[in-house]
Amino acid sequence: MIPERFKRSGSRYLYEPFDPAQARIETLERVLDERWASLESTLKRVDQTVERLERRLWLAVFGVAAALASQLAASVTMSNLSF
């Protein structure tokens, strides 16, 4: 007589009936998980790109403000020298 622990060794597919509906559901769940992971990585890259663009825009705004302030200071200085 064979002990019970040796009768059930191996793949579950050898002893359990194959359910194609359940296999399809499991496959779709794995596909959806992979798509979700891909979407999250894409959104992370978009977020990083937007942050870099925002930094560049603020740098441009401060650059323009500094240029205007230096021109104003230069014109005030020149007007004080002419008097």
JSON list of C-alpha atoms in Angstrom, two decimals:
[
{"chain": "A", "resi": 1, "resn": "MET", "atom": "CA", "xyz": [0.00, 0.00, 0.00]},
{"chain": "A", "resi": 2, "resn": "ILE", "atom": "CA", "xyz": [1.33, 3.50, -1.01]},
{"chain": "A", "resi": 3, "resn": "PRO", "atom": "CA", "xyz": [1.27, 6.23, 1.68]},
{"chain": "A", "resi": 4, "resn": "GLU", "atom": "CA", "xyz": [-1.06, 9.19, 0.98]},
{"chain": "A", "resi": 5, "resn": "ARG", "atom": "CA", "xyz": [1.76, 11.74, 0.83]},
{"chain": "A", "resi": 6, "resn": "PHE", "atom": "CA", "xyz": [3.31, 9.95, -2.17]},
{"chain": "A", "resi": 7, "resn": "LYS", "atom": "CA", "xyz": [0.03, 9.67, -4.10]},
{"chain": "A", "resi": 8, "resn": "ARG", "atom": "CA", "xyz": [-0.44, 13.44, -4.51]},
{"chain": "A", "resi": 9, "resn": "SER", "atom": "CA", "xyz": [3.04, 14.56, -5.49]},
{"chain": "A", "resi": 10, "resn": "GLY", "atom": "CA", "xyz": [3.62, 16.46, -8.74]},
{"chain": "A", "resi": 11, "resn": "SER", "atom": "CA", "xyz": [1.68, 19.06, -10.63]},
{"chain": "A", "resi": 12, "resn": "ARG", "atom": "CA", "xyz": [-1.77, 20.07, -9.53]},
{"chain": "A", "resi": 13, "resn": "TYR", "atom": "CA", "xyz": [-2.91, 19.67, -13.13]},
{"chain": "A", "resi": 14, "resn": "LEU", "atom": "CA", "xyz": [-2.37, 15.92, -12.85]},
{"chain": "A", "resi": 15, "resn": "TYR", "atom": "CA", "xyz": [-5.02, 15.60, -10.14]},
{"chain": "A", "resi": 16, "resn": "GLU", "atom": "CA", "xyz": [-7.35, 18.57, -10.51]},
{"chain": "A", "resi": 17, "resn": "PRO", "atom": "CA", "xyz": [-9.70, 18.95, -13.45]},
{"chain": "A", "resi": 18, "resn": "PHE", "atom": "CA", "xyz": [-8.69, 21.73, -15.85]},
{"chain": "A", "resi": 19, "resn": "ASP", "atom": "CA", "xyz": [-11.08, 24.67, -15.78]},
{"chain": "A", "resi": 20, "resn": "PRO", "atom": "CA", "xyz": [-10.52, 26.80, -18.90]},
{"chain": "A", "resi": 21, "resn": "ALA", "atom": "CA", "xyz": [-12.67, 29.63, -17.54]},
{"chain": "A", "resi": 22, "resn": "GLN", "atom": "CA", "xyz": [-10.54, 29.91, -14.40]},
{"chain": "A", "resi": 23, "resn": "ALA", "atom": "CA", "xyz": [-7.34, 29.71, -16.44]},
{"chain": "A", "resi": 24, "resn": "ARG", "atom": "CA", "xyz": [-8.61, 32.51, -18.67]},
{"chain": "A", "resi": 25, "resn": "ILE", "atom": "CA", "xyz": [-9.48, 34.65, -15.64]},
{"chain": "A", "resi": 26, "resn": "GLU", "atom": "CA", "xyz": [-6.03, 34.10, -14.14]},
{"chain": "A", "resi": 27, "resn": "THR", "atom": "CA", "xyz": [-4.39, 34.99, -17.45]},
{"chain": "A", "resi": 28, "resn": "LEU", "atom": "CA", "xyz": [-6.45, 38.15, -17.81]},
{"chain": "A", "resi": 29, "resn": "GLU", "atom": "CA", "xyz": [-5.59, 39.15, -14.24]},
{"chain": "A", "resi": 30, "resn": "ARG", "atom": "CA", "xyz": [-1.88, 38.75, -14.98]},
{"chain": "A", "resi": 31, "resn": "VAL", "atom": "CA", "xyz": [-2.22, 40.78, -18.18]},
{"chain": "A", "resi": 32, "resn": "LEU", "atom": "CA", "xyz": [-4.08, 43.53, -16.33]},
{"chain": "A", "resi": 33, "resn": "ASP", "atom": "CA", "xyz": [-1.40, 43.57, -13.61]},
{"chain": "A", "resi": 34, "resn": "GLU", "atom": "CA", "xyz": [1.30, 43.99, -16.25]},
{"chain": "A", "resi": 35, "resn": "ARG", "atom": "CA", "xyz": [-0.65, 46.75, -18.00]},
{"chain": "A", "resi": 36, "resn": "TRP", "atom": "CA", "xyz": [-1.17, 48.53, -14.67]},
{"chain": "A", "resi": 37, "resn": "ALA", "atom": "CA", "xyz": [2.55, 48.35, -13.90]},
{"chain": "A", "resi": 38, "resn": "SER", "atom": "CA", "xyz": [3.33, 49.73, -17.35]},
{"chain": "A", "resi": 39, "resn": "LEU", "atom": "CA", "xyz": [0.83, 52.55, -16.88]},
{"chain": "A", "resi": 40, "resn": "GLU", "atom": "CA", "xyz": [2.33, 53.45, -13.50]},
{"chain": "A", "resi": 41, "resn": "SER", "atom": "CA", "xyz": [5.85, 53.59, -14.93]},
{"chain": "A", "resi": 42, "resn": "THR", "atom": "CA", "xyz": [4.64, 55.73, -17.84]},
{"chain": "A", "resi": 43, "resn": "LEU", "atom": "CA", "xyz": [2.87, 58.11, -15.47]},
{"chain": "A", "resi": 44, "resn": "LYS", "atom": "CA", "xyz": [6.00, 58.33, -13.33]},
{"chain": "A", "resi": 45, "resn": "ARG", "atom": "CA", "xyz": [8.06, 59.30, -16.39]},
{"chain": "A", "resi": 46, "resn": "VAL", "atom": "CA", "xyz": [5.46, 61.90, -17.43]},
{"chain": "A", "resi": 47, "resn": "ASP", "atom": "CA", "xyz": [5.46, 63.34, -13.91]},
{"chain": "A", "resi": 48, "resn": "GLN", "atom": "CA", "xyz": [9.27, 63.60, -13.93]},
{"chain": "A", "resi": 49, "resn": "THR", "atom": "CA", "xyz": [9.17, 65.30, -17.33]},
{"chain": "A", "resi": 50, "resn": "VAL", "atom": "CA", "xyz": [6.56, 67.81, -16.14]},
{"chain": "A", "resi": 51, "resn": "GLU", "atom": "CA", "xyz": [8.66, 68.59, -13.06]},
{"chain": "A", "resi": 52, "resn": "ARG", "atom": "CA", "xyz": [11.74, 69.23, -15.22]},
{"chain": "A", "resi": 53, "resn": "LEU", "atom": "CA", "xyz": [9.70, 71.45, -17.54]},
{"chain": "A", "resi": 54, "resn": "GLU", "atom": "CA", "xyz": [8.32, 73.38, -14.58]},
{"chain": "A", "resi": 55, "resn": "ARG", "atom": "CA", "xyz": [11.84, 73.98, -13.25]},
{"chain": "A", "resi": 56, "resn": "ARG", "atom": "CA", "xyz": [12.95, 75.24, -16.66]},
{"chain": "A", "resi": 57, "resn": "LEU", "atom": "CA", "xyz": [9.97, 77.57, -16.93]},
{"chain": "A", "resi": 58, "resn": "TRP", "atom": "CA", "xyz": [10.62, 79.06, -13.48]},
{"chain": "A", "resi": 59, "resn": "LEU", "atom": "CA", "xyz": [14.26, 79.51, -14.41]},
{"chain": "A", "resi": 60, "resn": "ALA", "atom": "CA", "xyz": [13.19, 81.37, -17.56]},
{"chain": "A", "resi": 61, "resn": "VAL", "atom": "CA", "xyz": [10.76, 83.57, -15.58]},
{"chain": "A", "resi": 62, "resn": "PHE", "atom": "CA", "xyz": [13.44, 84.46, -13.02]},
{"chain": "A", "resi": 63, "resn": "GLY", "atom": "CA", "xyz": [15.93, 85.10, -15.84]},
{"chain": "A", "resi": 64, "resn": "VAL", "atom": "CA", "xyz": [13.56, 87.54, -17.54]},
{"chain": "A", "resi": 65, "resn": "ALA", "atom": "CA", "xyz": [12.81, 89.24, -14.21]},
{"chain": "A", "resi": 66, "resn": "ALA", "atom": "CA", "xyz": [16.55, 89.57, -13.49]},
{"chain": "A", "resi": 67, "resn": "ALA", "atom": "CA", "xyz": [17.19, 91.02, -16.95]},
{"chain": "A", "resi": 68, "resn": "LEU", "atom": "CA", "xyz": [14.40, 93.57, -16.52]},
{"chain": "A", "resi": 69, "resn": "ALA", "atom": "CA", "xyz": [15.64, 94.48, -13.05]},
{"chain": "A", "resi": 70, "resn": "SER", "atom": "CA", "xyz": [19.19, 94.96, -14.33]},
{"chain": "A", "resi": 71, "resn": "GLN", "atom": "CA", "xyz": [17.97, 97.16, -17.21]},
{"chain": "A", "resi": 72, "resn": "LEU", "atom": "CA", "xyz": [15.90, 99.21, -14.76]},
{"chain": "A", "resi": 73, "resn": "ALA", "atom": "CA", "xyz": [18.89, 99.59, -12.47]},
{"chain": "A", "resi": 74, "resn": "ALA", "atom": "CA", "xyz": [21.10, 100.57, -15.41]},
{"chain": "A", "resi": 75, "resn": "SER", "atom": "CA", "xyz": [18.60, 103.17, -16.63]},
{"chain": "A", "resi": 76, "resn": "VAL", "atom": "CA", "xyz": [18.20, 104.61, -13.14]},
{"chain": "A", "resi": 77, "resn": "THR", "atom": "CA", "xyz": [21.96, 104.79, -12.76]},
{"chain": "A", "resi": 78, "resn": "MET", "atom": "CA", "xyz": [22.39, 106.46, -16.13]},
{"chain": "A", "resi": 79, "resn": "SER", "atom": "CA", "xyz": [19.66, 108.99, -15.43]},
{"chain": "A", "resi": 80, "resn": "ASN", "atom": "CA", "xyz": [21.28, 109.90, -12.11]},
{"chain": "A", "resi": 81, "resn": "LEU", "atom": "CA", "xyz": [24.63, 110.42, -13.83]},
{"chain": "A", "resi": 82, "resn": "SER", "atom": "CA", "xyz": [23.22, 112.78, -16.43]},
{"chain": "A", "resi": 83, "resn": "PHE", "atom": "CA", "xyz": [21.97, 115.29, -13.88]}
]
